[in-house]
PDB file of C-alpha atoms and ligand atoms in Angstrom:
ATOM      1  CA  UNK A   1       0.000   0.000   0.000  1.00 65.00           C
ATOM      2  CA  UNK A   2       1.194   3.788  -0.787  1.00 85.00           C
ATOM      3  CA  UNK A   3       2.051   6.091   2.048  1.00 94.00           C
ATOM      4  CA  UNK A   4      -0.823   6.905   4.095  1.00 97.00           C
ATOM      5  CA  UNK A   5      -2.132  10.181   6.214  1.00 98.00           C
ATOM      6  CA  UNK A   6      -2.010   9.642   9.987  1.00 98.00           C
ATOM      7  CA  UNK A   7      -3.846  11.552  12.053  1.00 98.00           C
ATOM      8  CA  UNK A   8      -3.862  11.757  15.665  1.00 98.00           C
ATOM      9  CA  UNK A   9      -5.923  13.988  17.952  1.00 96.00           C
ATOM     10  CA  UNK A  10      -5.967  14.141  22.205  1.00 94.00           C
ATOM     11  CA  UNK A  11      -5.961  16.557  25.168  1.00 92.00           C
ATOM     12  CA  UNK A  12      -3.146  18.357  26.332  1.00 85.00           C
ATOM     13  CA  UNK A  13      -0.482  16.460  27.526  1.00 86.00           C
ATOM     14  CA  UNK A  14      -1.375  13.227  26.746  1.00 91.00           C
ATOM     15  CA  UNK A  15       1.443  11.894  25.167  1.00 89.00           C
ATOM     16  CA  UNK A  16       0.014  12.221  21.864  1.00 92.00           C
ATOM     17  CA  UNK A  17       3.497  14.675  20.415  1.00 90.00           C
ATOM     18  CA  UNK A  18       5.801  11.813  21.557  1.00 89.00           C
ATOM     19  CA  UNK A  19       4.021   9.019  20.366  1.00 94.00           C
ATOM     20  CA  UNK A  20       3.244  10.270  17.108  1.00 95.00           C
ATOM     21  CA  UNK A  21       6.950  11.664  16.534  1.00 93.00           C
ATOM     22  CA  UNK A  22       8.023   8.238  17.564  1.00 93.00           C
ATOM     23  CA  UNK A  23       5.555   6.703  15.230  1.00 96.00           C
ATOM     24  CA  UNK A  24       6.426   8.730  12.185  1.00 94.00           C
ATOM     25  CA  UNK A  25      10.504   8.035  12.830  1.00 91.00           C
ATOM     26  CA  UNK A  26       9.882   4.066  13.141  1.00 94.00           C
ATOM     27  CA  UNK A  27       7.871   4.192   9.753  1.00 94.00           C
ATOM     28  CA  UNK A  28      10.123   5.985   7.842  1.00 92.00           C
ATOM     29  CA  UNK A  29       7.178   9.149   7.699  1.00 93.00           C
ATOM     30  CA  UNK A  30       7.118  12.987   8.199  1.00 91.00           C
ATOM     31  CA  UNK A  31       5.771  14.122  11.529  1.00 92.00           C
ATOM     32  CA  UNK A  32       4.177  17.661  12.253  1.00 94.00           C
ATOM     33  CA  UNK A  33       2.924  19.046  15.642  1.00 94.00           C
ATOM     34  CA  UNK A  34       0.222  20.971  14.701  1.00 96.00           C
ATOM     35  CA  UNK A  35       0.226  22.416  18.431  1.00 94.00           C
ATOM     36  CA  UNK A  36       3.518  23.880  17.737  1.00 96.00           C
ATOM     37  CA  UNK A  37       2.330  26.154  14.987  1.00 97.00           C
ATOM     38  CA  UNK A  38      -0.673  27.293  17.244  1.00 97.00           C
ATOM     39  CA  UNK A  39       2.079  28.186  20.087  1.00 97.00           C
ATOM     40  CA  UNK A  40       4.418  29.470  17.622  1.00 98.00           C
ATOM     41  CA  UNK A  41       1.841  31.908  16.563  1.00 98.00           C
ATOM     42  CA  UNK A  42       0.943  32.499  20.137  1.00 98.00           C
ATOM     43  CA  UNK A  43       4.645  33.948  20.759  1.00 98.00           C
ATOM     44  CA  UNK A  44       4.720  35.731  17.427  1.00 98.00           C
ATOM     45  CA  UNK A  45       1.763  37.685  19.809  1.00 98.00           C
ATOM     46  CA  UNK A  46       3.689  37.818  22.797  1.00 97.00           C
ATOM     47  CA  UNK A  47       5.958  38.970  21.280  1.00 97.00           C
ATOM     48  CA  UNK A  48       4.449  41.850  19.383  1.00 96.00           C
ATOM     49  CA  UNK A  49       2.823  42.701  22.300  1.00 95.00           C
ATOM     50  CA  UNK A  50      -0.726  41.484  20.935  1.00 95.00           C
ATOM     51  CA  UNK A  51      -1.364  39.075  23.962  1.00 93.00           C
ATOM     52  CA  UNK A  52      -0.763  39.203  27.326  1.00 92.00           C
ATOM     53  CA  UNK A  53      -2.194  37.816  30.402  1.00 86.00           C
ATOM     54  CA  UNK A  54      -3.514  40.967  32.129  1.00 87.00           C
ATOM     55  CA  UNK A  55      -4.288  42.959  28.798  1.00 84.00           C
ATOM     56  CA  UNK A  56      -5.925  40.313  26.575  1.00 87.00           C
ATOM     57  CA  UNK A  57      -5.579  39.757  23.078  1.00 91.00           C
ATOM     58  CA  UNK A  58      -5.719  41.925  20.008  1.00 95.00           C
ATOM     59  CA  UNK A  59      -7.069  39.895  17.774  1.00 96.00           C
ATOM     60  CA  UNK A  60      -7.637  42.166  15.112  1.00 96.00           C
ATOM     61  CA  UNK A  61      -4.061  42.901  15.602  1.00 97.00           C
ATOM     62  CA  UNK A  62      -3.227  39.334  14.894  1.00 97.00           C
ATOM     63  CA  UNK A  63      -5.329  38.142  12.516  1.00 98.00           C
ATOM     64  CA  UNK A  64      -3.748  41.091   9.756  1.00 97.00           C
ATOM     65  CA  UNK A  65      -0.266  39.665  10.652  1.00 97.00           C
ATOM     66  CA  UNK A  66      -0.987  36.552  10.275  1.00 97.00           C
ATOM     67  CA  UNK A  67       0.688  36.587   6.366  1.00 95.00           C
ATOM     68  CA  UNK A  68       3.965  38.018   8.733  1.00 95.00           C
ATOM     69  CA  UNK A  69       3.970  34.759  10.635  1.00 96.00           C
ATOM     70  CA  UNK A  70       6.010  32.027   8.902  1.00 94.00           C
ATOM     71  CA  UNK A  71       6.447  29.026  10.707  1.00 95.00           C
ATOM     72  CA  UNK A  72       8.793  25.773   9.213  1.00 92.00           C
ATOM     73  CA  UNK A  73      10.510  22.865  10.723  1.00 91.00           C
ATOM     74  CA  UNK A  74      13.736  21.768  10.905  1.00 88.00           C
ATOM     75  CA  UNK A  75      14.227  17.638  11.169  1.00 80.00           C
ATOM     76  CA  UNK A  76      15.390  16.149  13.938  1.00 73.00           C
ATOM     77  CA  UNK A  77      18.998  16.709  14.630  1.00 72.00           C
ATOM     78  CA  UNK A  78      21.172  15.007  17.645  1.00 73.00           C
ATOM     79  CA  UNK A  79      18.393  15.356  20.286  1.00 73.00           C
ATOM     80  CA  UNK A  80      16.145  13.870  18.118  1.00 73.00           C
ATOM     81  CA  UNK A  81      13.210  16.605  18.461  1.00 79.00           C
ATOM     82  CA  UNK A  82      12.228  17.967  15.519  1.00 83.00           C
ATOM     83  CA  UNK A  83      12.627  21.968  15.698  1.00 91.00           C
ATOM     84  CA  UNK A  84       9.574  24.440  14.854  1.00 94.00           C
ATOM     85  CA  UNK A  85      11.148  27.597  13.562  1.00 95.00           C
ATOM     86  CA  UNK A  86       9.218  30.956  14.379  1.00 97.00           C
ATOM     87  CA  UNK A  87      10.690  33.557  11.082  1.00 96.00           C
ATOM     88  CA  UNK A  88      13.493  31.525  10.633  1.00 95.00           C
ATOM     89  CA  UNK A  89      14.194  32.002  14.406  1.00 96.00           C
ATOM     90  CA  UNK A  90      14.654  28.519  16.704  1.00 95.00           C
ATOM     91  CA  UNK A  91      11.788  28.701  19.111  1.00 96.00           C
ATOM     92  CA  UNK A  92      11.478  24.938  20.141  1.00 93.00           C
ATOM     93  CA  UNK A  93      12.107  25.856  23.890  1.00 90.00           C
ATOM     94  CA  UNK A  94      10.251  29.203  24.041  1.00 95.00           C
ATOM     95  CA  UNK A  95       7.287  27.770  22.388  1.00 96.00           C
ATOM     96  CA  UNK A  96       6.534  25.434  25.685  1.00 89.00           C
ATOM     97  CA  UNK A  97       6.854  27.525  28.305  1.00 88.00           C
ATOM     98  CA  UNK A  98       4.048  28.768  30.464  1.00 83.00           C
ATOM     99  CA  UNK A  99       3.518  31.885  29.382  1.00 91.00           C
ATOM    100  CA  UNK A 100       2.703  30.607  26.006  1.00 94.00           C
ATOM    101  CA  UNK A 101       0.830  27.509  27.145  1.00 86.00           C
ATOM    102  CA  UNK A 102      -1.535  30.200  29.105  1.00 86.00           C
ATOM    103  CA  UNK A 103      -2.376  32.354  26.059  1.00 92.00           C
ATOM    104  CA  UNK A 104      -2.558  29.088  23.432  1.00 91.00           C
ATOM    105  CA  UNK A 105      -5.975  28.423  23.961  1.00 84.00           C
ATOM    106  CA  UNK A 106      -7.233  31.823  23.506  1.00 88.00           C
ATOM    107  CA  UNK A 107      -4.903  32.624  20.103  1.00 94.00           C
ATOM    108  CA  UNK A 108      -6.323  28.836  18.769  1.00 91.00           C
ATOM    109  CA  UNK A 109     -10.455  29.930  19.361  1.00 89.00           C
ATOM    110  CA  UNK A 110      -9.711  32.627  16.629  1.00 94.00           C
ATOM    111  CA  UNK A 111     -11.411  30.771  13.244  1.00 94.00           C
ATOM    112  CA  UNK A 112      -9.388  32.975  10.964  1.00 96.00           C
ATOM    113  CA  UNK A 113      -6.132  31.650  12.689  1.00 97.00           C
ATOM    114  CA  UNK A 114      -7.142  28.038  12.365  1.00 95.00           C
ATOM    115  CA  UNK A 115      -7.968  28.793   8.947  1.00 96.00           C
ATOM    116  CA  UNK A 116      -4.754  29.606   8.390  1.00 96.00           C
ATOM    117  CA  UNK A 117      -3.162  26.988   9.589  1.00 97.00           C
ATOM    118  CA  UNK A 118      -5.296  24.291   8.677  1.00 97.00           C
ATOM    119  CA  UNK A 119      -4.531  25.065   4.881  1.00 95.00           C
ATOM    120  CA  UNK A 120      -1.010  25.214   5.546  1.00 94.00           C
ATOM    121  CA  UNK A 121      -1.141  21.330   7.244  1.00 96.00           C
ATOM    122  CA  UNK A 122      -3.588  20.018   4.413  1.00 97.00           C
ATOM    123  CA  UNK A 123      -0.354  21.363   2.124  1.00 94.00           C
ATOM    124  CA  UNK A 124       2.124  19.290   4.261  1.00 92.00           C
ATOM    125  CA  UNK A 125      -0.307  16.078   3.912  1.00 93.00           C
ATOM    126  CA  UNK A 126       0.133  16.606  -0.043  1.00 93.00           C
ATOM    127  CA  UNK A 127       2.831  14.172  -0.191  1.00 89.00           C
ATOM    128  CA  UNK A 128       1.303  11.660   2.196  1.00 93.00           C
ATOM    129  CA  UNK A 129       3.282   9.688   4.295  1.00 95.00           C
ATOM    130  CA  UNK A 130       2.803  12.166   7.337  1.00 95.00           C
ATOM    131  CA  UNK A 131       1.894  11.709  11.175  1.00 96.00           C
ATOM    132  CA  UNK A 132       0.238  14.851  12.456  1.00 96.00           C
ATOM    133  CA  UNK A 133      -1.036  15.485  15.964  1.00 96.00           C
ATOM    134  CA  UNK A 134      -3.444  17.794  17.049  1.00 95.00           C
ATOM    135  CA  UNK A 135      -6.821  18.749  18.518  1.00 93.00           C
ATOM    136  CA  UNK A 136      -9.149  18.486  15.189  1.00 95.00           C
ATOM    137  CA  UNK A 137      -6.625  16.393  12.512  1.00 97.00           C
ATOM    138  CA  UNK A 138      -8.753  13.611  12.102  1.00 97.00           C
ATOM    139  CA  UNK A 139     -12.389  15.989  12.133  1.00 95.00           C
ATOM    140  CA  UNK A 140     -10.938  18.779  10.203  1.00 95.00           C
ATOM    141  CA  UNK A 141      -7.655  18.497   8.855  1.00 97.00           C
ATOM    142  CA  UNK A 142      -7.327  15.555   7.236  1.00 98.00           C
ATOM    143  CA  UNK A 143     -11.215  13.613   7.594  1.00 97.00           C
ATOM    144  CA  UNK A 144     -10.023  11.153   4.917  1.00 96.00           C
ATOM    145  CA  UNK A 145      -6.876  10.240   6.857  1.00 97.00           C
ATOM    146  CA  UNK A 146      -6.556   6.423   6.747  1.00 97.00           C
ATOM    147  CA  UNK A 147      -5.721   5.702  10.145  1.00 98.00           C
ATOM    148  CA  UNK A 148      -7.489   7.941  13.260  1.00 98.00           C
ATOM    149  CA  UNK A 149      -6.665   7.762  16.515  1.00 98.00           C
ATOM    150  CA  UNK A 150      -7.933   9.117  19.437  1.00 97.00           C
ATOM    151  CA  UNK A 151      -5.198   9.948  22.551  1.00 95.00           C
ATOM    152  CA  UNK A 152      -7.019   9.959  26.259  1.00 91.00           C
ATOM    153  CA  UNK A 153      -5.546   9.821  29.779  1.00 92.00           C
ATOM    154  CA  UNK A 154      -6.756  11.422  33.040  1.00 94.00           C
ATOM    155  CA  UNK A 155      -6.130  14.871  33.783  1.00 95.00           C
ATOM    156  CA  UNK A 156      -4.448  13.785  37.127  1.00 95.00           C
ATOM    157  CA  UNK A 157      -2.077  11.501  35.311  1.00 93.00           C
ATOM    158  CA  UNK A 158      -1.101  13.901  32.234  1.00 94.00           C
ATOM    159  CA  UNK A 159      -0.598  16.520  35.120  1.00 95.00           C
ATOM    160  CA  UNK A 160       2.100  14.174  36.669  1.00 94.00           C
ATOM    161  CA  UNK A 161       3.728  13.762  33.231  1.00 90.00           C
ATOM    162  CA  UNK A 162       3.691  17.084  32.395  1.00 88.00           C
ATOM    163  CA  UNK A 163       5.107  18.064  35.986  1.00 92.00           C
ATOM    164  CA  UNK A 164       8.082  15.581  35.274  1.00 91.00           C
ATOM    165  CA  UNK A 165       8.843  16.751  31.711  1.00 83.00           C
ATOM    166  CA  UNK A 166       8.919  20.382  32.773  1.00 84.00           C
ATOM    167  CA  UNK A 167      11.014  19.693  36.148  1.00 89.00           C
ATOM    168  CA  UNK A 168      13.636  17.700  33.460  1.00 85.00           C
ATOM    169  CA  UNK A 169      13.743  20.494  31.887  1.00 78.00           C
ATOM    170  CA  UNK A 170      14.602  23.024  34.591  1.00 83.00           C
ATOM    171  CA  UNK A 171      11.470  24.581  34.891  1.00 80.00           C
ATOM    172  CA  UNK A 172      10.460  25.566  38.378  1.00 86.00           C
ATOM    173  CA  UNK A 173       6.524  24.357  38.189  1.00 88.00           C
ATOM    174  CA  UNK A 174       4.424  22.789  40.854  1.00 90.00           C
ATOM    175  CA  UNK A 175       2.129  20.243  40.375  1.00 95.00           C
ATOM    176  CA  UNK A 176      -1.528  22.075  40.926  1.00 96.00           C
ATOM    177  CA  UNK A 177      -0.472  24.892  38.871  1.00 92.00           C
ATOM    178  CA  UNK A 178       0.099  22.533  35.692  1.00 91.00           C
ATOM    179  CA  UNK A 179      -3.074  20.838  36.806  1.00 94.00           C
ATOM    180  CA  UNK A 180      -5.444  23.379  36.455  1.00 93.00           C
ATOM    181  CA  UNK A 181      -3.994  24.369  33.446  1.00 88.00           C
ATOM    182  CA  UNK A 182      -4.435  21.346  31.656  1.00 90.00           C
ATOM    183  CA  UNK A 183      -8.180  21.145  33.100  1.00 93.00           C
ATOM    184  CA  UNK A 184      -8.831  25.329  31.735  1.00 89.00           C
ATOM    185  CA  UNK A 185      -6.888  24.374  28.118  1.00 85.00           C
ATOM    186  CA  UNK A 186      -9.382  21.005  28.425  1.00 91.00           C
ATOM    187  CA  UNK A 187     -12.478  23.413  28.760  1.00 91.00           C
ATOM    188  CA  UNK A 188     -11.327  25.718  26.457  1.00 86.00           C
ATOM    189  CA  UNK A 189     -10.124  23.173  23.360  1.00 85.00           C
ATOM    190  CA  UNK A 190     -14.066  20.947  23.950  1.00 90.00           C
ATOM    191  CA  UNK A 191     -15.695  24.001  24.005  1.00 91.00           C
ATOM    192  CA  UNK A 192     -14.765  25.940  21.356  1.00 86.00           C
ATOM    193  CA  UNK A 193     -17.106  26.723  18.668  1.00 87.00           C
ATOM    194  CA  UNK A 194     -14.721  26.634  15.749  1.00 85.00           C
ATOM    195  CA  UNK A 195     -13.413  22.996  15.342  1.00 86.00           C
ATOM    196  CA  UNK A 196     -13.274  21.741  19.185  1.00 88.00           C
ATOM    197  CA  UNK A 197     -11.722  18.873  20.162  1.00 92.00           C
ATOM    198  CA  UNK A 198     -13.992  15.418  20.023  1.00 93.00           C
ATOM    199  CA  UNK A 199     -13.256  11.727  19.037  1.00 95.00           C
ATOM    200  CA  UNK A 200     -14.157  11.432  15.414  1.00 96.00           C
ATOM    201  CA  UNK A 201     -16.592   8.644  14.817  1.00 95.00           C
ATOM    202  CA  UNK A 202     -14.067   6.579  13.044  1.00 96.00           C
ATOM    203  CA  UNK A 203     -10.853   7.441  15.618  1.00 97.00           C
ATOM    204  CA  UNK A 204      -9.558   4.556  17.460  1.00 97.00           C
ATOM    205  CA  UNK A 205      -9.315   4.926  21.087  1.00 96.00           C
ATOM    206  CA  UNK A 206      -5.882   5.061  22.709  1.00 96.00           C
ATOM    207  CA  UNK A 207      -6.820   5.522  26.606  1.00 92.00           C
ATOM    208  CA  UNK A 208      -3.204   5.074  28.134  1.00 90.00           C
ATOM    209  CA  UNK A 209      -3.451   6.385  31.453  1.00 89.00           C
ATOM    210  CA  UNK A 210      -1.925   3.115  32.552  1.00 87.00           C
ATOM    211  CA  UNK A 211       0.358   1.720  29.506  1.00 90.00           C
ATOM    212  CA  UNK A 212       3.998   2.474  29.014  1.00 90.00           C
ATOM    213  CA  UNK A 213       5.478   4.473  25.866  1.00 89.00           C
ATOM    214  CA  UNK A 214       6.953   0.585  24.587  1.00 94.00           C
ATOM    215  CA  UNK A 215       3.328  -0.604  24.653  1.00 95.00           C
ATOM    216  CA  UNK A 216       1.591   2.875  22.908  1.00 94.00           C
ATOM    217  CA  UNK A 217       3.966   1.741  19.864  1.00 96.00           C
ATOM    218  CA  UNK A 218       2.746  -1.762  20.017  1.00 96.00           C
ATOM    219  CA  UNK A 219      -0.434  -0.513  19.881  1.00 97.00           C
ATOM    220  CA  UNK A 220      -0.054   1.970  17.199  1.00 97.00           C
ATOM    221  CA  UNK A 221       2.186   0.095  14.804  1.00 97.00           C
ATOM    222  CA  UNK A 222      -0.036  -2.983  14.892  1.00 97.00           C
ATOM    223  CA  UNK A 223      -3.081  -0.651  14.065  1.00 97.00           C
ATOM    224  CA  UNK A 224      -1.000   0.757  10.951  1.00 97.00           C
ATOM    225  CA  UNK A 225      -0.122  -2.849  10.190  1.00 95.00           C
ATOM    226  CA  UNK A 226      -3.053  -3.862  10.058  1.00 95.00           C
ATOM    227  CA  UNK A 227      -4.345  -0.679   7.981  1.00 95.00           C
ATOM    228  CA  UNK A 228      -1.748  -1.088   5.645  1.00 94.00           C
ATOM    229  CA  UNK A 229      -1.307  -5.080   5.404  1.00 88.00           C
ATOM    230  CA  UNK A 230       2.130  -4.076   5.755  1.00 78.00           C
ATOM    231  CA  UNK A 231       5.443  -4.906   8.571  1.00 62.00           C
ATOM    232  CA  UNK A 232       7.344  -1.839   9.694  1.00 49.00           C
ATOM    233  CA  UNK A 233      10.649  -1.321   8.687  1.00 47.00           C
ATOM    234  CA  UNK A 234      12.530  -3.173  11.543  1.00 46.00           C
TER     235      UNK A 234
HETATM  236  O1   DC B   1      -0.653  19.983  21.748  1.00 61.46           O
HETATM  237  P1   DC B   1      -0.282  21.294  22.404  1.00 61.46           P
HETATM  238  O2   DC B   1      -0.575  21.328  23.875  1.00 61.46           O
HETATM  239  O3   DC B   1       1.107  21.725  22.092  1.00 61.46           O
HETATM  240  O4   DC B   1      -1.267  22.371  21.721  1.00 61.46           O
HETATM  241  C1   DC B   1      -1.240  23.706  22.106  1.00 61.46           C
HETATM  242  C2   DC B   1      -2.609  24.342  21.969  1.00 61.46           C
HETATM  243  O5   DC B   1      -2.933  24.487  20.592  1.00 61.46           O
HETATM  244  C3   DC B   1      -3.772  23.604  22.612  1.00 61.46           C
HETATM  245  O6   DC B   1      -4.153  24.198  23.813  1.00 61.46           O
HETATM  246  C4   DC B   1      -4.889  23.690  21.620  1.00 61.46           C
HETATM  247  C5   DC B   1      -4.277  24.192  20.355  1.00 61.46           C
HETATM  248  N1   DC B   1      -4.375  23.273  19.216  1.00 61.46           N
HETATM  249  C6   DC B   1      -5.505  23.315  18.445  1.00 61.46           C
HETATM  250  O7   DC B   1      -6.432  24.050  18.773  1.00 61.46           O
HETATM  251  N2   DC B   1      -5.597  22.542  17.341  1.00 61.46           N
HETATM  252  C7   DC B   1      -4.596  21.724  16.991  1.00 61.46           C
HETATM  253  N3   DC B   1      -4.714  20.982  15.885  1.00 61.46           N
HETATM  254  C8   DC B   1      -3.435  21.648  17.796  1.00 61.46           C
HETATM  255  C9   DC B   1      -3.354  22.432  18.920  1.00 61.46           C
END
């Protein structure tokens, strides 16, 4: 079978980014984190002084520069993360600290920036052969993707996991902090009226509040085995 679209949607820290970036590397396929263009254009913002905690957003502001805001990837190099570039500039750290997970929610309600950026990830699924992750890839990215899948774990345990990615990384966070702002970005992205987050009909369900990373890629490569009728590449 020819290359395939993958599309996999989930809350916030649910593991969904390193599964799918795992995924895409053991098949030999592209992977794009659609979250990290909606944060990238959340510090473009920031930065131009269009959002801020205490004085809101200016969306009008943002939606005219949104033809200013170019946003590219560079492949994984020796860390093996896959770098989202903000204007050319390296933003893969900035792009996931709090201050920018705060305002992400509000910047992705605004339909003309999903609009945006949903034509420019239909143009990366061109080619096929792609992984994306996301929040509405398999309802309205890609609908036709070949293989769905749906990413769920407790808000308690992606809390934890988010808490010890963060503290790995230096960050000074505590856990009720991260909590409640995975539960507000959980209201937010299932409330939304333009494109909110919700199983497709035809996702599979990947609940993995209790399974380790080794057995989320047995899952997921015997589902794309079985879509395909193909082996992977080891
Ligand atoms: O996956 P993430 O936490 O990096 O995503 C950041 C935010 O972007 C999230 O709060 C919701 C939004 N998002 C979205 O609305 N649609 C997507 N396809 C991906 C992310």
């Amino acid at each position: 079978m020819s290359k395939i679209i993958i599309a996999i949607d989930g809350y916030s820290s649910s593991g969904k980014s390193t599964m799918a970036r795992d995924l895409a590397k053991r098949i030999g396929y592209v992977y794009v984190d659609s979250g990290a263009m909606y944060r990238a254009v959340t510090l473009y913002a920031i930065e131009h002084g269009m959002a801020s905690t205490d004085k809101g957003m200016d969306t009008g502001k943002l939606i005219k520069a949104l033809p200013e805001i170019e946003i590219s990837f560079r492949p994984a190099g020796e860390d093996g993360i896959q770098h989202t570039l903000l204007n050319g500039v390296d933003v893969e750290r900035r792009i996931r600290e709090m201050d920018v997970s705060n305002l992400v929610s509000p910047v992705a309600v605004i339909p003309e920036v999903r609009k945006h950026l949903t034509s420019l990830q239909q143009q990366y699924g061109k080619e096929r052969g792609i992984v994306m992750d996301g929040r509405d890839i398999c309802t309205t990215v890609f609908p036709d993707a070949e293989m769905k899948v749906f990413v769920n774990a407790s808000p308690e345990e992606r809390a934890r996991r988010r808490v010890l990615e963060l503290v790995q990384k230096g960050a000074d966070v505590n856990y009720e902090d991260v909590l409640k702002n995975i539960r507000e970005r959980d209201h937010i992205d299932t409330t939304r009226k333009e494109s909110p987050l919700k199983r497709a009909d035809d996702a599979h369900l990947l609940d993995n509040d209790k399974m380790t990373i080794a057995e989320q890629m047995d899952w997921l490569l015997n589902l794309y085995k079985k879509i395909t009728g193909s082996e992977n590449r080891d």
